[in-house]
mmCIF file of C-alpha atoms in Angstrom:
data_model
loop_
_atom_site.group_PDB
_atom_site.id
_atom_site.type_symbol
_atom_site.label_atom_id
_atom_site.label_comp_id
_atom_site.label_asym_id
_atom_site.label_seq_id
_atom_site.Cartn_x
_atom_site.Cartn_y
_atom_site.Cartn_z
ATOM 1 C CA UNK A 1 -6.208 108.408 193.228
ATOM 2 C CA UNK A 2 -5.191 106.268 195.915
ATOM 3 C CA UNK A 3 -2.617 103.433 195.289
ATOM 4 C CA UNK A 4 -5.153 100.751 196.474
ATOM 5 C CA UNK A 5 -8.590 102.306 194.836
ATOM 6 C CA UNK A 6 -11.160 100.343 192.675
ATOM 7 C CA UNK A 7 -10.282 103.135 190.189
ATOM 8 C CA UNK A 8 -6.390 102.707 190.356
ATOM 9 C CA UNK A 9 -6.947 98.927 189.527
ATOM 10 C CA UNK A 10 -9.480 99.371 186.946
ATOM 11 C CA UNK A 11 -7.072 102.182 185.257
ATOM 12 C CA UNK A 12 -4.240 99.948 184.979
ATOM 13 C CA UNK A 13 -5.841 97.241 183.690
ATOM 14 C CA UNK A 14 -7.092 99.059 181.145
ATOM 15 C CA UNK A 15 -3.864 100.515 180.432
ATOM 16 C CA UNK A 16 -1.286 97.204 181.175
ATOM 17 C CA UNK A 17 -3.747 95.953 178.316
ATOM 18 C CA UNK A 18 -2.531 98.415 176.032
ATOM 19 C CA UNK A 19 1.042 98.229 177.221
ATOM 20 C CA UNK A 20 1.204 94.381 176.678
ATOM 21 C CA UNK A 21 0.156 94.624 173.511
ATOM 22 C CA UNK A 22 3.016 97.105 172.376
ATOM 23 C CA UNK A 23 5.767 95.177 174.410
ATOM 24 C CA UNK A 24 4.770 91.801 173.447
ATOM 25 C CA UNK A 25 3.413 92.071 169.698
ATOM 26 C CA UNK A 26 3.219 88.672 167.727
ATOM 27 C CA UNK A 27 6.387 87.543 166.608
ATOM 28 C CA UNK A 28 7.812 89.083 163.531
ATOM 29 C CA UNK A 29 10.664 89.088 161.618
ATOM 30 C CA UNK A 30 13.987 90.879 163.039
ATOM 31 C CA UNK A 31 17.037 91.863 161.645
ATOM 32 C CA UNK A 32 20.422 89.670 162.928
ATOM 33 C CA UNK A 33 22.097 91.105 165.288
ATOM 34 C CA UNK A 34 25.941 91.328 165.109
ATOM 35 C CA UNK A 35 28.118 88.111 165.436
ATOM 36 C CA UNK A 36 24.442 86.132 166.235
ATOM 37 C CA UNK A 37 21.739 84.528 163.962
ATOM 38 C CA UNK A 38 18.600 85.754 163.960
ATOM 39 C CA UNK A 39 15.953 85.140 165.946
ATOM 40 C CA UNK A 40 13.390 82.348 165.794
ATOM 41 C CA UNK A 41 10.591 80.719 166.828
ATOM 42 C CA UNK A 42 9.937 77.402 169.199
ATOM 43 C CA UNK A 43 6.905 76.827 166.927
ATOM 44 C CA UNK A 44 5.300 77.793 163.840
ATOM 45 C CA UNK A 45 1.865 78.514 166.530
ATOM 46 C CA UNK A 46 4.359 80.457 169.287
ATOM 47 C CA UNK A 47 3.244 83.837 170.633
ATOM 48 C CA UNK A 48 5.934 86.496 172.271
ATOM 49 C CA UNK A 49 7.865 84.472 174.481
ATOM 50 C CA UNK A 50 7.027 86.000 178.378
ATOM 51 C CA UNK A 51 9.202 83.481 180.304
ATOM 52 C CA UNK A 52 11.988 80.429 180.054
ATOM 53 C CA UNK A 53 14.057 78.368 182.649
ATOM 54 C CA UNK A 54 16.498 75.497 182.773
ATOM 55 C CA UNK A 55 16.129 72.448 183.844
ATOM 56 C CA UNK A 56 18.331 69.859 183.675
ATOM 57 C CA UNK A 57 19.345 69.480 180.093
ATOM 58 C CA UNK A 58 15.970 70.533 179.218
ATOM 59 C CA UNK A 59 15.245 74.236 178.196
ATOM 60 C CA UNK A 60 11.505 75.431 179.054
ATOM 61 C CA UNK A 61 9.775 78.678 177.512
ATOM 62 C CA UNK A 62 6.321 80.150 177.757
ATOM 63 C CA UNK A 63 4.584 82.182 175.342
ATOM 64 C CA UNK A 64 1.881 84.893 175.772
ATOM 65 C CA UNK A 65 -0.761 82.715 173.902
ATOM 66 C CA UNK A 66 -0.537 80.085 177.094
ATOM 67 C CA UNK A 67 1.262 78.107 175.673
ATOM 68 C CA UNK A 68 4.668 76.004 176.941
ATOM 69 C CA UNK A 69 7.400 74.458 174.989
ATOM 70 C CA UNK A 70 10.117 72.044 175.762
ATOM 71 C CA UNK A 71 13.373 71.615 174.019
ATOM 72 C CA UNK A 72 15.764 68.527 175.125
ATOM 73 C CA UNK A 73 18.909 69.737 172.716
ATOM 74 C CA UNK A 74 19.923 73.115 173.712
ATOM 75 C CA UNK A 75 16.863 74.684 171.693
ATOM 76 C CA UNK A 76 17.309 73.484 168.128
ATOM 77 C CA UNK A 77 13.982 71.211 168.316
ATOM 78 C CA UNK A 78 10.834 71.991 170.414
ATOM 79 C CA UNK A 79 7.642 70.439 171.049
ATOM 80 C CA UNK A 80 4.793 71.952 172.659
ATOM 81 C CA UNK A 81 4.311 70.406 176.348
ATOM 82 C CA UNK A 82 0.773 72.504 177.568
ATOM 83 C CA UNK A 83 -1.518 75.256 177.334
ATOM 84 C CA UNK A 84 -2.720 77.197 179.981
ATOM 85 C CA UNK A 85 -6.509 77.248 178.027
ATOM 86 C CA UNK A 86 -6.638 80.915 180.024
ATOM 87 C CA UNK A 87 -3.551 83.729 179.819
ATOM 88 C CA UNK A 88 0.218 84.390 178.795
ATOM 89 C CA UNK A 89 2.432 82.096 181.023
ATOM 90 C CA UNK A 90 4.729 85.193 182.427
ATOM 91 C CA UNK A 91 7.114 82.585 184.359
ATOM 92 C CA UNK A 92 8.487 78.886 184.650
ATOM 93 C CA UNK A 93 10.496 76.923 187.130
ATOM 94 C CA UNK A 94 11.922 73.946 187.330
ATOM 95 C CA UNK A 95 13.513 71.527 190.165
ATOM 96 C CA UNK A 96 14.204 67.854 189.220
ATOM 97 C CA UNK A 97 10.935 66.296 188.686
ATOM 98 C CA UNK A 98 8.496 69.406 189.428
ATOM 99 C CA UNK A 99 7.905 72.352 187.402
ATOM 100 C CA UNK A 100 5.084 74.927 187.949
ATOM 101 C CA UNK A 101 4.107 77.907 185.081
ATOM 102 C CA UNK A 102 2.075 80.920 186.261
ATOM 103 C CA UNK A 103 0.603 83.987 184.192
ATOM 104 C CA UNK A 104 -2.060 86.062 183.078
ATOM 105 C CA UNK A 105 -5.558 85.194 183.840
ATOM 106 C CA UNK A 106 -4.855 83.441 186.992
ATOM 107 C CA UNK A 107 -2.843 80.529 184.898
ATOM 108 C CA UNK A 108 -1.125 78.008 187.456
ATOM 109 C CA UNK A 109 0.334 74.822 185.460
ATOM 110 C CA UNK A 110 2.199 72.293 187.955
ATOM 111 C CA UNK A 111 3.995 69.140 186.903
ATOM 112 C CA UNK A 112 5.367 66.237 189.409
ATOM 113 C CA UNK A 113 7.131 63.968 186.433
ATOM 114 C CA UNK A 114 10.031 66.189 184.794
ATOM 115 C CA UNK A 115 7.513 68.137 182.497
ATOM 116 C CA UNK A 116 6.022 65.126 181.222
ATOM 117 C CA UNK A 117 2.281 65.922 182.608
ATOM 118 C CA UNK A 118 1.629 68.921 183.726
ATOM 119 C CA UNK A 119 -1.378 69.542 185.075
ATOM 120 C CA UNK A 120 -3.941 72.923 185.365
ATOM 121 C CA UNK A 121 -4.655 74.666 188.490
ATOM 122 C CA UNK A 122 -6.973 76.874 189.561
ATOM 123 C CA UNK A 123 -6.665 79.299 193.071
ATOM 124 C CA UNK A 124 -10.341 79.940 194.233
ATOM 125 C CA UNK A 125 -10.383 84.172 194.083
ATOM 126 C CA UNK A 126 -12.825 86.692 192.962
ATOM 127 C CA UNK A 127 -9.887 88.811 192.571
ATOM 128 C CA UNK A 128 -8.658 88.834 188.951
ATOM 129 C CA UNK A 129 -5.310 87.575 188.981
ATOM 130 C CA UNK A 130 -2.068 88.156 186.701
ATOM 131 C CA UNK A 131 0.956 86.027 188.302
ATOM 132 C CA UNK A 132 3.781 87.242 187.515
ATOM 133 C CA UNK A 133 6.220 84.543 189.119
ATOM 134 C CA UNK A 134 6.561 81.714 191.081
ATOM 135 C CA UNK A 135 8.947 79.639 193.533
ATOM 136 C CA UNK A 136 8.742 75.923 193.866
ATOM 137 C CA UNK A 137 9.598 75.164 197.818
ATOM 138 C CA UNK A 138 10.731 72.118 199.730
ATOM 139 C CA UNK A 139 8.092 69.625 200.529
ATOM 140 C CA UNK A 140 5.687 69.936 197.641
ATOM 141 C CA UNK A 141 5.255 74.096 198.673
ATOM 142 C CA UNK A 142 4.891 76.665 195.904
ATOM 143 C CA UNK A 143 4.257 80.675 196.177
ATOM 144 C CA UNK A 144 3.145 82.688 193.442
ATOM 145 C CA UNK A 145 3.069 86.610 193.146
ATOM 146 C CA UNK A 146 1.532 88.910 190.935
ATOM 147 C CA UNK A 147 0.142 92.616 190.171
ATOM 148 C CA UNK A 148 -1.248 94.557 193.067
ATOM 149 C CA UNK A 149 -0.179 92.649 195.842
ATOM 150 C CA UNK A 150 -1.291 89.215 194.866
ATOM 151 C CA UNK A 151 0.592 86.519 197.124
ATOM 152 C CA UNK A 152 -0.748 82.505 196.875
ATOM 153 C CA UNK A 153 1.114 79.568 198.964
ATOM 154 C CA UNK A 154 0.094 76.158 198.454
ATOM 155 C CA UNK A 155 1.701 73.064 201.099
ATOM 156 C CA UNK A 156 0.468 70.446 198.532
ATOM 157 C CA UNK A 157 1.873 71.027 195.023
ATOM 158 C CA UNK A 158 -0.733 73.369 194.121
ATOM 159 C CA UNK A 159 -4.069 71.770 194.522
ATOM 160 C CA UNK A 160 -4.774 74.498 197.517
ATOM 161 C CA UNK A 161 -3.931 77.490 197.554
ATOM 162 C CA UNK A 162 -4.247 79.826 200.661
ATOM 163 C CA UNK A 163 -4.116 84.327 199.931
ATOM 164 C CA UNK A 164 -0.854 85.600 201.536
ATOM 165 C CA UNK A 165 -0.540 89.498 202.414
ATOM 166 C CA UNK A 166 2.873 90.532 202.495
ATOM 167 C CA UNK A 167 1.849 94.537 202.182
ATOM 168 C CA UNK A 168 -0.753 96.521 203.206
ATOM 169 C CA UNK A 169 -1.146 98.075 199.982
ATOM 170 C CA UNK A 170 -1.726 96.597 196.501
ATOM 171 C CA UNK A 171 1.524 97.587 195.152
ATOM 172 C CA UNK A 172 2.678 94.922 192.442
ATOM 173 C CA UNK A 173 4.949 92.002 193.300
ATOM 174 C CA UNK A 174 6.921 91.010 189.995
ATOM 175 C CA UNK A 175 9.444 88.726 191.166
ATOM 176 C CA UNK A 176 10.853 86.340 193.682
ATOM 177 C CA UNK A 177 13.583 84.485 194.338
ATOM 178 C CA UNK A 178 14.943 81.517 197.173
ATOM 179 C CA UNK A 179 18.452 81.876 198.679
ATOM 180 C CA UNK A 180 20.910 78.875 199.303
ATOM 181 C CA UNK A 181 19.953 79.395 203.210
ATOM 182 C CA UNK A 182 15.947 79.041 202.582
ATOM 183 C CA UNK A 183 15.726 83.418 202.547
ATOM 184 C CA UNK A 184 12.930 83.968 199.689
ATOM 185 C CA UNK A 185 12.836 87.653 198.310
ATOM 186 C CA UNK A 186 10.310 89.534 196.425
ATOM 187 C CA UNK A 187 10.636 92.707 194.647
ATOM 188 C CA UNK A 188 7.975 94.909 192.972
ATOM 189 C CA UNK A 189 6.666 98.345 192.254
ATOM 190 C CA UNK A 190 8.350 101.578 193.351
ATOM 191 C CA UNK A 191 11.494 99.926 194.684
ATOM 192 C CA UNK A 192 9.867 97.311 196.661
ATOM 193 C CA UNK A 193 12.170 94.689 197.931
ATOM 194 C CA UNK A 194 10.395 92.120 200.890
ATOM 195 C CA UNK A 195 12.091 89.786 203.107
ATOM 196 C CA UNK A 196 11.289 86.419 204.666
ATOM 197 C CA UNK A 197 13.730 84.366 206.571
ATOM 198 C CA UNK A 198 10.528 81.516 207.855
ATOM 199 C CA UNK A 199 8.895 80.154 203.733
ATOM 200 C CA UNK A 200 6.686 83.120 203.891
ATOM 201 C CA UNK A 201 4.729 82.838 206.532
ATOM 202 C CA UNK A 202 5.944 86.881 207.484
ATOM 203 C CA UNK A 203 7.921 89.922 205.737
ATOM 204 C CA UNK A 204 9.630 92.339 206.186
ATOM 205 C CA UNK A 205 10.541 95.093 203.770
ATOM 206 C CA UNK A 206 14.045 96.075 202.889
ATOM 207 C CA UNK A 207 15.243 99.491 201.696
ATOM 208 C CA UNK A 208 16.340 99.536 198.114
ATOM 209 C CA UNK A 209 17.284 103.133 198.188
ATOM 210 C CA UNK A 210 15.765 103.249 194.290
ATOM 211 C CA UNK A 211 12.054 104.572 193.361
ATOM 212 C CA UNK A 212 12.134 102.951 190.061
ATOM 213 C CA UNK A 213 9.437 98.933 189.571
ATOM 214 C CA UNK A 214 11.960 95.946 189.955
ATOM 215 C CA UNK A 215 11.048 93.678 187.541
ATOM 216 C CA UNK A 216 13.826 90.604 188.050
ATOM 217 C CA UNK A 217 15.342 89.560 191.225
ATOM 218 C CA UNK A 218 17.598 86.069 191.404
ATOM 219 C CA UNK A 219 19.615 84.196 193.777
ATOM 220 C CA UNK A 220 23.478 84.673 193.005
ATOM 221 C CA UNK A 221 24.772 82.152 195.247
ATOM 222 C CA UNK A 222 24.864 81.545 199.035
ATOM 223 C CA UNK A 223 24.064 84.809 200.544
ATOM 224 C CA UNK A 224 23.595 87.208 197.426
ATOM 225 C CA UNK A 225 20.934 88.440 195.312
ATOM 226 C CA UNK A 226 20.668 90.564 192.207
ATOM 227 C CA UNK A 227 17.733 92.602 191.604
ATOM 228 C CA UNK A 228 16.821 94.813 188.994
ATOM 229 C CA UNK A 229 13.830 97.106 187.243
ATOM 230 C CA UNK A 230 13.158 100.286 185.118
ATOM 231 C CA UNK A 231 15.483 102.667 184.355
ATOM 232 C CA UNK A 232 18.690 100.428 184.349
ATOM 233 C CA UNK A 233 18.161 100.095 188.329
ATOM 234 C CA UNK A 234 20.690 97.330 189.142
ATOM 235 C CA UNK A 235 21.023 95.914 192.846
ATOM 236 C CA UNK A 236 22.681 93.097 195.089
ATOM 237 C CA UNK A 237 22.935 92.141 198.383
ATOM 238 C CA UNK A 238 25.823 90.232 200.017
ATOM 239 C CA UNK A 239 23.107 89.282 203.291
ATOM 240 C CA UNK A 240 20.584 87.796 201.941
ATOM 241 C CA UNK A 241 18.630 90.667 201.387
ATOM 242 C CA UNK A 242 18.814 92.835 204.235
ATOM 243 C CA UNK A 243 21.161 95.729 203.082
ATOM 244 C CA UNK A 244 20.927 96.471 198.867
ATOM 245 C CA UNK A 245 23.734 98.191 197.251
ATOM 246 C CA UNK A 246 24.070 99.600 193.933
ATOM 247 C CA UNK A 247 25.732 98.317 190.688
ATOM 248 C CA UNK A 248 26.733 100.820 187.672
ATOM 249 C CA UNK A 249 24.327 99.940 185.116
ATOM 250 C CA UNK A 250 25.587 100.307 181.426
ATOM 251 C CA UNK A 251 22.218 101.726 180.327
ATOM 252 C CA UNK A 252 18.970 103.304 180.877
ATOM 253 C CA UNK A 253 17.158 100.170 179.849
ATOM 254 C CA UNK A 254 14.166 98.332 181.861
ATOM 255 C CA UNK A 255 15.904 95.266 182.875
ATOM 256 C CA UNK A 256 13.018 92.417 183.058
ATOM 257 C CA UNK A 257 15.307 89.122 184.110
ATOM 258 C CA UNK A 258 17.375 86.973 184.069
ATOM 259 C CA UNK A 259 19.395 83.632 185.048
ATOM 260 C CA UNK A 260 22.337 82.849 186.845
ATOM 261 C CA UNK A 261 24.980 80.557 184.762
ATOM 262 C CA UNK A 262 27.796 78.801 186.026
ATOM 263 C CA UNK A 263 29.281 78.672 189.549
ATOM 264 C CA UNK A 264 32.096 79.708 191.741
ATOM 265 C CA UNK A 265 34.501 83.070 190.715
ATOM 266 C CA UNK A 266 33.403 82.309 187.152
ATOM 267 C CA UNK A 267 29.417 82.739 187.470
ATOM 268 C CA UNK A 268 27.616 85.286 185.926
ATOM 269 C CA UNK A 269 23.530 86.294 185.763
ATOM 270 C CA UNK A 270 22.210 87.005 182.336
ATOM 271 C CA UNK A 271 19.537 89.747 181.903
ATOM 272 C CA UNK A 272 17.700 90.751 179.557
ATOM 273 C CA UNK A 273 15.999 94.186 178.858
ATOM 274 C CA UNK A 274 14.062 96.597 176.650
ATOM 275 C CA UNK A 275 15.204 97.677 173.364
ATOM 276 C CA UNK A 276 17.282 94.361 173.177
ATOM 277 C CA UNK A 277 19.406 95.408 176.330
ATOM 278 C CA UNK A 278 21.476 92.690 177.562
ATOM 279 C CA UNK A 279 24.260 92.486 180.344
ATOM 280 C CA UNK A 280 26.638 89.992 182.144
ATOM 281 C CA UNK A 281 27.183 90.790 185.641
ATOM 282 C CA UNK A 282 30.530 89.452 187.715
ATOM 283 C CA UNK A 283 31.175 88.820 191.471
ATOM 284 C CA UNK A 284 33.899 91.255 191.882
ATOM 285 C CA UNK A 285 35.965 89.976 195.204
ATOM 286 C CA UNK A 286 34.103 88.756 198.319
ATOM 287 C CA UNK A 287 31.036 90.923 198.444
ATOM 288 C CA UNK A 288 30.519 93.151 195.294
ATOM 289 C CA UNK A 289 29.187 92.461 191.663
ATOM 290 C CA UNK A 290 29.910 94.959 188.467
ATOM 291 C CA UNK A 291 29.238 94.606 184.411
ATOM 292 C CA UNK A 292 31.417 92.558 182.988
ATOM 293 C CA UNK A 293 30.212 92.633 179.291
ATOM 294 C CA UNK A 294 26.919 94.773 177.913
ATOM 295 C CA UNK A 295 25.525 95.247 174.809
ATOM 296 C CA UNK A 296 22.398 95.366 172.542
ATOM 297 C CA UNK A 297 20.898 92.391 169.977
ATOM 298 C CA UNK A 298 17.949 93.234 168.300
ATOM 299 C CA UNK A 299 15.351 95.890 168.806
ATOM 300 C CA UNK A 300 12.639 93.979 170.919
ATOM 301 C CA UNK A 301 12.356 93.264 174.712
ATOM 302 C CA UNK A 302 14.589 90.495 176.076
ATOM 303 C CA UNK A 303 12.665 88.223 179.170
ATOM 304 C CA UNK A 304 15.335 86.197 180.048
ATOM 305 C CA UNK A 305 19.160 84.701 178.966
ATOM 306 C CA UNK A 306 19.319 80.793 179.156
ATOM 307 C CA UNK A 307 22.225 78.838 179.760
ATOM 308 C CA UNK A 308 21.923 76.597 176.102
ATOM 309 C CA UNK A 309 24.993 74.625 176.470
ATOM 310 C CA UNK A 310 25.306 70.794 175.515
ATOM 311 C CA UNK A 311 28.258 68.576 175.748
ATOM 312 C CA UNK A 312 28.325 69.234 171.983
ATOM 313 C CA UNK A 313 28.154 73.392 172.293
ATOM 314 C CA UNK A 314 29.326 74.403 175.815
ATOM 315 C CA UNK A 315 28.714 77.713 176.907
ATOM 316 C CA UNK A 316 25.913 78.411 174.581
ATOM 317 C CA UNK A 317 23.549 80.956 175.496
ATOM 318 C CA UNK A 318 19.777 81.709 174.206
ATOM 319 C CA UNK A 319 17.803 84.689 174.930
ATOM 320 C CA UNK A 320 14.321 84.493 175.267
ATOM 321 C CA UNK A 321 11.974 87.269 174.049
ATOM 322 C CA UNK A 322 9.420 89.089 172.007
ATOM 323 C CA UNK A 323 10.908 88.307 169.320
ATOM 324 C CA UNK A 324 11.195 84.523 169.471
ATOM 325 C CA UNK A 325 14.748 82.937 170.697
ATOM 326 C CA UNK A 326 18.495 84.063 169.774
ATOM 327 C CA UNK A 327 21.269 82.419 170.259
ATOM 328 C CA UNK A 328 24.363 84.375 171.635
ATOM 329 C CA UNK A 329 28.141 83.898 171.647
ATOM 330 C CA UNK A 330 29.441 82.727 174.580
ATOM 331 C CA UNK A 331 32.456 84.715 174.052
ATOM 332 C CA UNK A 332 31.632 88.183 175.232
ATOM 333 C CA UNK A 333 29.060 86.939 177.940
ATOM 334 C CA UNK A 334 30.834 84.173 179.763
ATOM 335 C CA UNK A 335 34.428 84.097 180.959
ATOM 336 C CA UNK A 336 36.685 82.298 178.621
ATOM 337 C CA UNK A 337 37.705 78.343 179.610
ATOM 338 C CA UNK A 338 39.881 78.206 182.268
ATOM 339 C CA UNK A 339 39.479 82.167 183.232
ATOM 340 C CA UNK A 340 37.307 82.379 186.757
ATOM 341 C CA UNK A 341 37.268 79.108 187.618
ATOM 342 C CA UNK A 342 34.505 77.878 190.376
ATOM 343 C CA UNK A 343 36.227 78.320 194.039
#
């Protein structure tokens, strides 16, 4: 079977089906983890949570039912702030006043007033889509990625959208990110890592030196990125993407993302994984990044970590999941006040 046939994409639709349904069942009761309450839910409606971001003081999460909540204290209180009316909304992000949701079934949600309105979207394809993220640009631009191959740009906040192909197979892109300097990288199935130095108009790909799906890639500040996929493959790059180094993962998990909190020496990215993997990662001198803190919480999948803090609860985190929301000590996850201060 070839990796671009009618029967390769009819196969794994068939089968993602069946895989979704196992790693995002309806939300259920869990047992609390050590030193953290248990989970819980944005809403007594809320699916599996696929996605979350930051924004602001706001948090943001999207569930696999379509539907997108907002929470303006550090997630005690939600509210529900749209619904796709179509598929799972698989990822969120924010900038100031503009905020665009993706997902399953072709979704595309865009909002120019902080969240307040958002409005639905629809890129004119025969292709069935699943987005699986998305990247708000400067001046009102916005690309979207998704399973085999999909790549949409729109230069007017998503009204328009025009196809993008960044391969010449149908390989899936799972993830993007947007470098201090403007670099945007995309990562996806068998090790694929893609370049663009010009806001995607080409690519180039980048050798990962790993065969394993990267599911998560984020900006770490200026030049560096962290990337990382099945089988505990962790990655950065200290040039914006060019050259991809290793990091000693603590565990065999599949790591599916993640956020950057905090700035300077002190930063770390957050990710989450299967089997309710989670892992801090810390610049380590000028160039390199290693674990600083690992563990597990829970037995579901873990989307994303959250930075959760509030003048009233600094430093608190949130994980995001199948299993609804958890809230995490700070402690083991971020460095201690006053330890790796921002240089």
């Amino acid at each position: 079977m070839s990796l671009h046939s009618p029967a390769r994409r009819a196969f794994t639709r068939r089968t993602a089906a069946g895989a979704a349904s196992l790693l995002w069942p309806a939300l259920a009761p869990a047992g609390a983890a050590p030193a953290a309450s248990a989970p819980r839910s944005p809403g007594r409606a809320a699916g599996a949570l696929l996605s979350g971001c930051r924004n602001g003081g706001d948090l943001w999460v999207g569930d696999h039912r379509g539907q997108l909540f907002q929470s303006r204290d550090g997630g005690a209180g939600w509210s529900r702030a749209a619904e796709s009316g179509a598929g799972g909304i698989t990822a969120i992000a924010m900038a100031g006043s503009r905020g665009i949701a993706v997902g399953h079934r072709g979704t595309v949600l865009t909002s120019g007033g902080a969240g307040g309105r958002w409005q639905r979207r629809r890129i004119e394809t025969q292709e069935s889509l699943s987005l699986l993220d998305a990247l708000l640009l400067p001046q009102d631009r916005l690309l979207a990625v998704g399973a085999f191959g999909a790549c949409w740009a729109s230069d007017d906040g998503g009204q328009r959208w025009m196809a993008r192909k960044p391969i010449a197979d149908d390989r899936h892109l799972n993830a993007c990110a947007a470098g201090d300097d403007g670099v945007l990288i995309v990562v996806g199935e068998r090790g694929l890592i893609l370049r663009s130095a010009d806001a995607g108009l080409s690519w180039s790909e980048a050798a990962s030196g790993v065969g394993a799906s990267l599911f998560a890639v984020i900006a770490a500040g200026g030049r560096q990125f962290i990337a990382a996929g099945l089988g505990g493959a962790l990655l950065h790059s200290a040039d914006a993407g060019e050259h991809w180094q290793p990091i000693a993962s603590p565990s065999r998990a599949a790591w599916f993302g993640g956020s950057l909190i905090g700035g300077g020496a002190g930063r770390r990215v957050l990710l989450g994984g299967s089997g309710g993997a989670l892992v801090s990662l810390a610049p380590e001198g000028s160039a390199g990044w290693s674990v600083a803190h690992a563990g597990r919480s829970g037995p579901g999948a873990w989307r994303t970590v959250l930075d959760a803090g509030t003048s009233a609860a600094p430093g608190a985190l949130l994980a995001v999941g199948e299993n609804g929301l958890q809230p995490l000590p700070a402690g083991p996850w971020l460095p201690a006040p006053g330890q790796g201060a921002a240089s």
